[in-house]
PDB file of C-alpha atoms in Angstrom:
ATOM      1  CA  UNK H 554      41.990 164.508  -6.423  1.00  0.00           C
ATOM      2  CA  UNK H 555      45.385 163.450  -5.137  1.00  0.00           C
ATOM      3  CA  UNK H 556      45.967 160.019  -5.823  1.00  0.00           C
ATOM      4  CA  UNK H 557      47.926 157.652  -3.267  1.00  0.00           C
ATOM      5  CA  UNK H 558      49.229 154.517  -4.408  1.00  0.00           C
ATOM      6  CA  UNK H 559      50.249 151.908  -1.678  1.00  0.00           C
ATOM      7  CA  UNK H 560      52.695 148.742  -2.431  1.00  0.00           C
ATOM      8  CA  UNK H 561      52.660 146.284  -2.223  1.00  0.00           C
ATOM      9  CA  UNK H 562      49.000 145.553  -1.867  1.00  0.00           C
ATOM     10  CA  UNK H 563      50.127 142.362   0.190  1.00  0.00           C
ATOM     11  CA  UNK H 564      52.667 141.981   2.023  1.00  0.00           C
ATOM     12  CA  UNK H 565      53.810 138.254   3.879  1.00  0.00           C
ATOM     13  CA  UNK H 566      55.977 138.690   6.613  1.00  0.00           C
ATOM     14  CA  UNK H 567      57.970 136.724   9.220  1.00  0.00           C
ATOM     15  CA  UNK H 568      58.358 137.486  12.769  1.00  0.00           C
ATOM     16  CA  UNK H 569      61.003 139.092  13.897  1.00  0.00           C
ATOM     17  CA  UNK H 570      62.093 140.574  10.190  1.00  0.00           C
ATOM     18  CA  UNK H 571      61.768 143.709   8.724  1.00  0.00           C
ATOM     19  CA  UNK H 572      59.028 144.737   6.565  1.00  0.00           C
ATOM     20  CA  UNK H 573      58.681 147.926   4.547  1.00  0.00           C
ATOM     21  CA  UNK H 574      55.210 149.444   2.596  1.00  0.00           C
ATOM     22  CA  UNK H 575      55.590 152.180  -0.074  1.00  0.00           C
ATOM     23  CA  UNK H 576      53.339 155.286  -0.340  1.00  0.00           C
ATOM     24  CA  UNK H 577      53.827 157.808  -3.206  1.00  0.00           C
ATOM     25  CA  UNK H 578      51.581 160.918  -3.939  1.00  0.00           C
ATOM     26  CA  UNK H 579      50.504 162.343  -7.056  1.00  0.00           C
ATOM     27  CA  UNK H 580      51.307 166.146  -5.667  1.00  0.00           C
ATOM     28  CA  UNK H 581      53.531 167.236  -2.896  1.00  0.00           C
ATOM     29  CA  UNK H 582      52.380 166.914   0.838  1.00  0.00           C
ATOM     30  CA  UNK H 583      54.552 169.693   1.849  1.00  0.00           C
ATOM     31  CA  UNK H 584      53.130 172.503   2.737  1.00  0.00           C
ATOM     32  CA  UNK H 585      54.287 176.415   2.913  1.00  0.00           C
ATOM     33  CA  UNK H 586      54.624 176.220   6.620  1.00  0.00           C
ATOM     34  CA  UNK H 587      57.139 173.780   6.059  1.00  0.00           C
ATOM     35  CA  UNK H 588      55.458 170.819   6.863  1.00  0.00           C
ATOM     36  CA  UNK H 589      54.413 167.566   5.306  1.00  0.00           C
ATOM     37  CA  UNK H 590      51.015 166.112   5.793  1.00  0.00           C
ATOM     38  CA  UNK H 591      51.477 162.276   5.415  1.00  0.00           C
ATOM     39  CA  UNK H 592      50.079 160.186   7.825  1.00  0.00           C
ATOM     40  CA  UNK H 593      50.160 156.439   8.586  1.00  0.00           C
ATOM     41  CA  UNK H 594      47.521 154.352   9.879  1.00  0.00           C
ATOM     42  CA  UNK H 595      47.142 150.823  11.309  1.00  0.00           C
ATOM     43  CA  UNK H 596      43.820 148.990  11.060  1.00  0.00           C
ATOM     44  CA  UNK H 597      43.800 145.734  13.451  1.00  0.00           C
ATOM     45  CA  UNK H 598      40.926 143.065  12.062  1.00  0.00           C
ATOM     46  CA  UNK H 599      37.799 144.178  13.407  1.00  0.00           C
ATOM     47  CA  UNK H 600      38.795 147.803  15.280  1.00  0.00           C
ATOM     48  CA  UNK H 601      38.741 151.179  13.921  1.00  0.00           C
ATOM     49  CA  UNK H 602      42.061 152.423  12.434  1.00  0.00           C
ATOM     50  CA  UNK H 603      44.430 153.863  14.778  1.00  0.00           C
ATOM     51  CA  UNK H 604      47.059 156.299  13.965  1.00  0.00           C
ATOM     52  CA  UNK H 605      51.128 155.638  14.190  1.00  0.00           C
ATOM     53  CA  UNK H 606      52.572 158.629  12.221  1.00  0.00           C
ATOM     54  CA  UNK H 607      51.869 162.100  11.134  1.00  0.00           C
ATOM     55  CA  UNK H 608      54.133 164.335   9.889  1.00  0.00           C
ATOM     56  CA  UNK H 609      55.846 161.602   7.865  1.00  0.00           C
ATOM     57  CA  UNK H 610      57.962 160.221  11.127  1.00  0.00           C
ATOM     58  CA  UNK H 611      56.285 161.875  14.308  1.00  0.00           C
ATOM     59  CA  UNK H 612      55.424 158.732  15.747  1.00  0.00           C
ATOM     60  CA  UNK H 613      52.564 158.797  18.275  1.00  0.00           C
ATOM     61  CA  UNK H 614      52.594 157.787  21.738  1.00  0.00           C
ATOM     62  CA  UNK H 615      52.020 154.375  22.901  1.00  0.00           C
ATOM     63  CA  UNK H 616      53.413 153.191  19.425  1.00  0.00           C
ATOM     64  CA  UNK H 617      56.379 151.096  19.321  1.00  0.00           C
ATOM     65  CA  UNK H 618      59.686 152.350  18.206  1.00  0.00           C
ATOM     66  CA  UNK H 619      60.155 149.554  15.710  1.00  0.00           C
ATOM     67  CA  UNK H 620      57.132 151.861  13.637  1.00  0.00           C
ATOM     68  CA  UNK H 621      59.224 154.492  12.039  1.00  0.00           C
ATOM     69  CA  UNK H 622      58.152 156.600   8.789  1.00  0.00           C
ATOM     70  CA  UNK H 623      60.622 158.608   6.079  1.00  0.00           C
ATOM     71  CA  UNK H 624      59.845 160.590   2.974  1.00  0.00           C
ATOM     72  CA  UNK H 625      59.605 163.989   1.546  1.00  0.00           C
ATOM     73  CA  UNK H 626      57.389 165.439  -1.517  1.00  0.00           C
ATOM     74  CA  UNK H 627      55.719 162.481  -2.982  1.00  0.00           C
ATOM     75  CA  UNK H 628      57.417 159.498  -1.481  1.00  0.00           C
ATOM     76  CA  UNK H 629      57.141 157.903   1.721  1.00  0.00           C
ATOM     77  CA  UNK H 630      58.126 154.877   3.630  1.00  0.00           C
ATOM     78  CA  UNK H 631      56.529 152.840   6.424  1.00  0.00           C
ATOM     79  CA  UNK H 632      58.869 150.255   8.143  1.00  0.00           C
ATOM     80  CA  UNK H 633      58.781 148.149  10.852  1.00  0.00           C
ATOM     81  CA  UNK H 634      62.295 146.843  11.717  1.00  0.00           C
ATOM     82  CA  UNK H 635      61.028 143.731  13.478  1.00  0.00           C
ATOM     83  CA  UNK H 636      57.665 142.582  13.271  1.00  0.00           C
ATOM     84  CA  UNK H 637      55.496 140.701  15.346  1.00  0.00           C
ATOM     85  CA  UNK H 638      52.001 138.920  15.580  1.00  0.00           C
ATOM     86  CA  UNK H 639      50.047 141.716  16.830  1.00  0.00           C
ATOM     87  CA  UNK H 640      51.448 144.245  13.774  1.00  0.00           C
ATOM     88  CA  UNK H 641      48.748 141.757  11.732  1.00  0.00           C
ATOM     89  CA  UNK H 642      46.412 144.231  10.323  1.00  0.00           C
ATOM     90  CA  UNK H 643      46.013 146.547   7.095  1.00  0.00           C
ATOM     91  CA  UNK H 644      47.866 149.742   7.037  1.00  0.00           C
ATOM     92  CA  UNK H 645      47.252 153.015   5.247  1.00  0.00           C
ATOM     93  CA  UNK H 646      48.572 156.188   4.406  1.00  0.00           C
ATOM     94  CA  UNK H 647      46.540 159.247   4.147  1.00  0.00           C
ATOM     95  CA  UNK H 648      47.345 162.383   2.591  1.00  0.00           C
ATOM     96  CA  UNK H 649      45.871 165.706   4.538  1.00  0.00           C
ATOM     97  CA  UNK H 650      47.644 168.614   2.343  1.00  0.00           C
ATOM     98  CA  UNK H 651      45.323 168.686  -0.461  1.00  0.00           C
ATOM     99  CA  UNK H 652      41.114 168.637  -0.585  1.00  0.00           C
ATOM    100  CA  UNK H 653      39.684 165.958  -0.082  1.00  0.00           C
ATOM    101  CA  UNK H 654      41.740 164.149   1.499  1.00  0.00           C
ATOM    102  CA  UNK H 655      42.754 160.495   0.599  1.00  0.00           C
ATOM    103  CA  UNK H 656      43.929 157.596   1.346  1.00  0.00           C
ATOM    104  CA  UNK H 657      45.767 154.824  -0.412  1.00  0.00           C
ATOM    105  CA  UNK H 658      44.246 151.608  -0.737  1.00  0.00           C
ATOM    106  CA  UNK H 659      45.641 149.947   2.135  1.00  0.00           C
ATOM    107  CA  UNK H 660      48.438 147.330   2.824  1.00  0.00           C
ATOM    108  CA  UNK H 661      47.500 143.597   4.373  1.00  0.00           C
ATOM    109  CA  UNK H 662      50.005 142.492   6.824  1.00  0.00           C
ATOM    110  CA  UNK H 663      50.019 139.080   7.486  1.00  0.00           C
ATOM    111  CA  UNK H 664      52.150 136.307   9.256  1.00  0.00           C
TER     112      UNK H 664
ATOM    113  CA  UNK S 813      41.731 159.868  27.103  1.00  0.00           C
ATOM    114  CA  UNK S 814      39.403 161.104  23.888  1.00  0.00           C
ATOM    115  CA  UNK S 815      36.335 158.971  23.430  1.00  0.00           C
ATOM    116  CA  UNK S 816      34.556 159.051  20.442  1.00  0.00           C
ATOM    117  CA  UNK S 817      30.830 156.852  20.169  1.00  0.00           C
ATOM    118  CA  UNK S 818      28.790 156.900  17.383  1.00  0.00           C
ATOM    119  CA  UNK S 819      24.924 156.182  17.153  1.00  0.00           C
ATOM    120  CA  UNK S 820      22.048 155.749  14.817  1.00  0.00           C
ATOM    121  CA  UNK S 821      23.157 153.355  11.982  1.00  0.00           C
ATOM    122  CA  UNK S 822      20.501 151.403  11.311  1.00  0.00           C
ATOM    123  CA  UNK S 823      18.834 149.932   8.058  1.00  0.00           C
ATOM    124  CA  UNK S 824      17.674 152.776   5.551  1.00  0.00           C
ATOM    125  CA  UNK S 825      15.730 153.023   2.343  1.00  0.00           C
ATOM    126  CA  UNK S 826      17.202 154.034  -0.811  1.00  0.00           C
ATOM    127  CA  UNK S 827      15.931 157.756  -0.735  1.00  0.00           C
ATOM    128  CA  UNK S 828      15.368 158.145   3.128  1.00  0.00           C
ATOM    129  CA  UNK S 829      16.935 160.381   5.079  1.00  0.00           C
ATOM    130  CA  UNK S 830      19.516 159.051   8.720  1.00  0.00           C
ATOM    131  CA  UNK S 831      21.468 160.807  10.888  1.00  0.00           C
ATOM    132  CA  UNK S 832      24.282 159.784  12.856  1.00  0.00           C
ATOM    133  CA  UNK S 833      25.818 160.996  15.995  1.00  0.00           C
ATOM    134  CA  UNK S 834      29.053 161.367  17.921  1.00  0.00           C
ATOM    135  CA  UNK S 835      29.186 161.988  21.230  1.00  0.00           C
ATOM    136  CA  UNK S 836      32.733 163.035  22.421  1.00  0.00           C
ATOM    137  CA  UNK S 837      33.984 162.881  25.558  1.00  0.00           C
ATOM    138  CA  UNK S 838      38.024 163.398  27.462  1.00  0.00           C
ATOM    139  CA  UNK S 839      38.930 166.621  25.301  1.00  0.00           C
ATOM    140  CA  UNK S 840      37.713 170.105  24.927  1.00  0.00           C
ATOM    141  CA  UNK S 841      35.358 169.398  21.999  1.00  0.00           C
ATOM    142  CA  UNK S 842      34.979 173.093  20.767  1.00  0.00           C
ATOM    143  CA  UNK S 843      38.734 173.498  20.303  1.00  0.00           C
ATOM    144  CA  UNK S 844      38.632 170.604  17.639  1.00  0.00           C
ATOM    145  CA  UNK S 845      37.547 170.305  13.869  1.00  0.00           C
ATOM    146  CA  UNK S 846      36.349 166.880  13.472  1.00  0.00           C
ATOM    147  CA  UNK S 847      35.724 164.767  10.457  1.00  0.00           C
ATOM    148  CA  UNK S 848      33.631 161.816   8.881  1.00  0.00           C
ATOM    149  CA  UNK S 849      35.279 158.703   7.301  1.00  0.00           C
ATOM    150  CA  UNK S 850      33.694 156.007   6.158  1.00  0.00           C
ATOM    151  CA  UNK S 851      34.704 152.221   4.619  1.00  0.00           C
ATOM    152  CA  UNK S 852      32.524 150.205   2.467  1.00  0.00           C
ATOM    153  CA  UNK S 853      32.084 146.453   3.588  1.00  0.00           C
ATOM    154  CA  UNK S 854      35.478 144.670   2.969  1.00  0.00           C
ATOM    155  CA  UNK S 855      36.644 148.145   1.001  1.00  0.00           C
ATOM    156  CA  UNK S 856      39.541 150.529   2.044  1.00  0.00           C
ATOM    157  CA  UNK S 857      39.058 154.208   3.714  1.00  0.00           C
ATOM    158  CA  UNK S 858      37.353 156.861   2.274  1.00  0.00           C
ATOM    159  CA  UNK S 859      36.815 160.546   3.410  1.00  0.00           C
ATOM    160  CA  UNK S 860      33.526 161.990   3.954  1.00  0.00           C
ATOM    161  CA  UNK S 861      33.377 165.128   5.204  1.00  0.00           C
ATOM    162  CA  UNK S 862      35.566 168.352   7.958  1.00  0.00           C
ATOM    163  CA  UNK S 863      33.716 170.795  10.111  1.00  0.00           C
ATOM    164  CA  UNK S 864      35.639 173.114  11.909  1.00  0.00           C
ATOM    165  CA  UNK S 865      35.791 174.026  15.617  1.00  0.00           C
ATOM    166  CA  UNK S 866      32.985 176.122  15.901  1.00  0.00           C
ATOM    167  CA  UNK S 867      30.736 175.006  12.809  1.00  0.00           C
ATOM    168  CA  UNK S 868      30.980 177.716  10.542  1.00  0.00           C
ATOM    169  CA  UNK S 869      32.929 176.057   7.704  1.00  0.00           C
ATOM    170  CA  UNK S 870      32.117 172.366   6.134  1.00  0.00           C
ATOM    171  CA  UNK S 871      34.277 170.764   3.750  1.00  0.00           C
ATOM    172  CA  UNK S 872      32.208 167.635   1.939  1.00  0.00           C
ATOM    173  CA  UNK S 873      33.926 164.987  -0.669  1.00  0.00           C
ATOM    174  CA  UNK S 874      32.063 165.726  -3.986  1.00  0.00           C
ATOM    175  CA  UNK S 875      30.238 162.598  -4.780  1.00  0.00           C
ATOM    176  CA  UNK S 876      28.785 162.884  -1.172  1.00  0.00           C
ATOM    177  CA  UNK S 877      28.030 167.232  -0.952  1.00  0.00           C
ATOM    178  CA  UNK S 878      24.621 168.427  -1.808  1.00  0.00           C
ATOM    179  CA  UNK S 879      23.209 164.678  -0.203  1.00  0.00           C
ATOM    180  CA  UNK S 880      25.091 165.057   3.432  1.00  0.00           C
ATOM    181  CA  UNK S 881      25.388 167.310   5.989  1.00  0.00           C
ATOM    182  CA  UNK S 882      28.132 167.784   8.455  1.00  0.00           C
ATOM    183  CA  UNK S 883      26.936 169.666  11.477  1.00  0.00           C
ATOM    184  CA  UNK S 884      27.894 170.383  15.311  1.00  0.00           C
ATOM    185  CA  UNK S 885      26.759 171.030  18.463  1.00  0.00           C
ATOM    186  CA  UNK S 886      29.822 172.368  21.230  1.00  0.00           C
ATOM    187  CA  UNK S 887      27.171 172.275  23.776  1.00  0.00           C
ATOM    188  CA  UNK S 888      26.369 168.557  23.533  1.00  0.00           C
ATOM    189  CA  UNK S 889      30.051 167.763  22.589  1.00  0.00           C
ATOM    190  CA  UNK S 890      28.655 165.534  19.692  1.00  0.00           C
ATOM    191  CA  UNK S 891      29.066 165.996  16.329  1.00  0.00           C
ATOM    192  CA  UNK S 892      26.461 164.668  13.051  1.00  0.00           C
ATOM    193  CA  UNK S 893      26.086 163.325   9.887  1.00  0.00           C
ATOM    194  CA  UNK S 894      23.280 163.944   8.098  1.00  0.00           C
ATOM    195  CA  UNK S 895      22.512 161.379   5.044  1.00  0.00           C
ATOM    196  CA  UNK S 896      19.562 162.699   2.668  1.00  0.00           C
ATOM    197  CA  UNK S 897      18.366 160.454  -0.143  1.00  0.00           C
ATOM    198  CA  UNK S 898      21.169 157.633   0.716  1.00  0.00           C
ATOM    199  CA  UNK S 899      22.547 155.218  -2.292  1.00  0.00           C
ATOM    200  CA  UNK S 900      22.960 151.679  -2.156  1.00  0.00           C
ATOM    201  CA  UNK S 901      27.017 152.652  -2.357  1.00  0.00           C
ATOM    202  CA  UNK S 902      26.493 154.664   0.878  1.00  0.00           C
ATOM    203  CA  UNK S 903      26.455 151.294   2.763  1.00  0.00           C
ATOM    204  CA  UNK S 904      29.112 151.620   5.210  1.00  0.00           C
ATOM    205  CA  UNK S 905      30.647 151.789   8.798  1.00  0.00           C
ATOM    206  CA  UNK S 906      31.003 155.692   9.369  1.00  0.00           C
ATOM    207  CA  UNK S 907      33.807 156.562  12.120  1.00  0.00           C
ATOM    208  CA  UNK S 908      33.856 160.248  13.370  1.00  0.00           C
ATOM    209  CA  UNK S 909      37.048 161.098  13.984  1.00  0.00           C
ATOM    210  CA  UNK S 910      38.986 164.246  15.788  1.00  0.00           C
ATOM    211  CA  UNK S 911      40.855 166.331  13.615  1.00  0.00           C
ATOM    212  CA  UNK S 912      40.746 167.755  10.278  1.00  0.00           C
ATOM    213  CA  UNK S 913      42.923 170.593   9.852  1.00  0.00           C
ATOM    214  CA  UNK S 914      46.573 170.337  10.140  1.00  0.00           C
ATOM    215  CA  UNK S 915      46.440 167.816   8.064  1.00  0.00           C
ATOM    216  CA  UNK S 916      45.897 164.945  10.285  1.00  0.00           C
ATOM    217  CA  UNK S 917      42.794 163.464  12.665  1.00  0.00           C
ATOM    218  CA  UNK S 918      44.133 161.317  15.617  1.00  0.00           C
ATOM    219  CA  UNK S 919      41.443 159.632  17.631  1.00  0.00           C
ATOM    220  CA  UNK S 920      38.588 157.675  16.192  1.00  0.00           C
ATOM    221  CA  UNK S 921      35.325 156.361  17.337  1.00  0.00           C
ATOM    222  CA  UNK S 922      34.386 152.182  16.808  1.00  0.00           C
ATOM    223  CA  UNK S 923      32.084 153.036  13.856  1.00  0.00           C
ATOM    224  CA  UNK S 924      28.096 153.127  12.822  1.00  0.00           C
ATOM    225  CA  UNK S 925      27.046 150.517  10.142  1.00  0.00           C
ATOM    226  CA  UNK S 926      24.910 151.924   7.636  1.00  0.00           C
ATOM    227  CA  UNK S 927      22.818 149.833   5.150  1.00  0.00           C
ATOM    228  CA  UNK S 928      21.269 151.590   2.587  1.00  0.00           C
ATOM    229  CA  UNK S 929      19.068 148.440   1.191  1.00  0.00           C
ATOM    230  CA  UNK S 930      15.446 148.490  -0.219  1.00  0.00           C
TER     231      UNK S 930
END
């Protein structure tokens, strides 16, 4: 299985600062159509996880514009360029090239 | 809008057999593959199982094919889990999700808890 390896694990942050979490594959996401299938995913305490990216920067709508995502191949980037209180929450990335797909084990946002 | 709500968690025996539901509403349900997810109490995200739009193809994780089955029906607009001879590791919320090929699922249900517990 493709492995997916999230850092940091942890990640303190202050409002109104940037804050940035790592993703990196063990196999390419891109596929032969040209695409990439990485996907971010926010999880607010208590509430089912909600999607921000696909693609590896199509952002969806209704999410902010300070969510933005970057990579290619086997390395990606979530950022946030100014957080605030309600980005609290743990965030994932899940890869949906290769069967099964997976996820990595998460990112905890906190204030 | 999509709406995704699940049913039928309850409290199973080790070795019983459950099945959950997900009844989908706000989208063209047969147009969709849909998946299972599931996360462990306090645990990250972990994939369970695909079905495609009309039912004919089922994609399971390994540890979980052979003991669930992933099943459809368009004219309900709800979509099922079936858990055969659940383990005590099987305890978990299950989300059913929309999506499942193009490599993405966008729209998620609140989640079933599952105890598997003797």
């Amino acid at each position: 299985d493709v492995v997916m390896t999230q850092s940091p694990l942890s990640l303190p942050v202050t409002l109104g600062q940037p804050a940035s979490i790592s993703c990196t594959s063990t196999q390419s996401l891109e596929h032969s159509d040209g695409y990439t299938y990485l996907n971010w995913f926010q999880q607010r305490p208590g509430q089912s996880p909600r999607r921000l990216i696909y693609k590896v920067s199509e952002r969806d709508s209704g999410v902010p514009d300070r969510f933005s995502g970057s990579g290619s191949g086997t390395d990606f980037t979530l950022k946030i360029s100014r957080v605030e209180a309600e980005d609290v929450g743990v965030y994932y990335c899940l890869q949906g090239l290769h069967w099964p797909w997976t996820f990595g084990q998460g990112t905890k946002v906190e204030i | 809008e999509a709406q995704l709500v699940e049913s039928g968690g309850v409290l199973v025996q080790p070795g019983g057999s459950l099945r959950l539901s997900c009844a989908a509403s706000g989208f063209t349900f047969n147009r969709y593959w849909m998946s299972w997810v599931r996360q462990a109490p306090g645990r990250g995200l972990e994939w369970v199982a695909n079905i495609n739009d009309d039912g004919s193809e089922t994609y399971y994780v390994n540890s979980m094919e052979g003991r669930f089955t992933i099943s459809r029906d368009n004219a309900k607009n709800s979509l099922y889990l079936e858990m055969n001879s659940p383990r005590d590791e099987d305890t978990a919320i299950y989300y059913c999700a929309r999506g499942g090929e193009k490599g993405t699922v966008d729209y998620w249900g609140q989640g079933i808890l599952v105890t598997v517990s003797s």
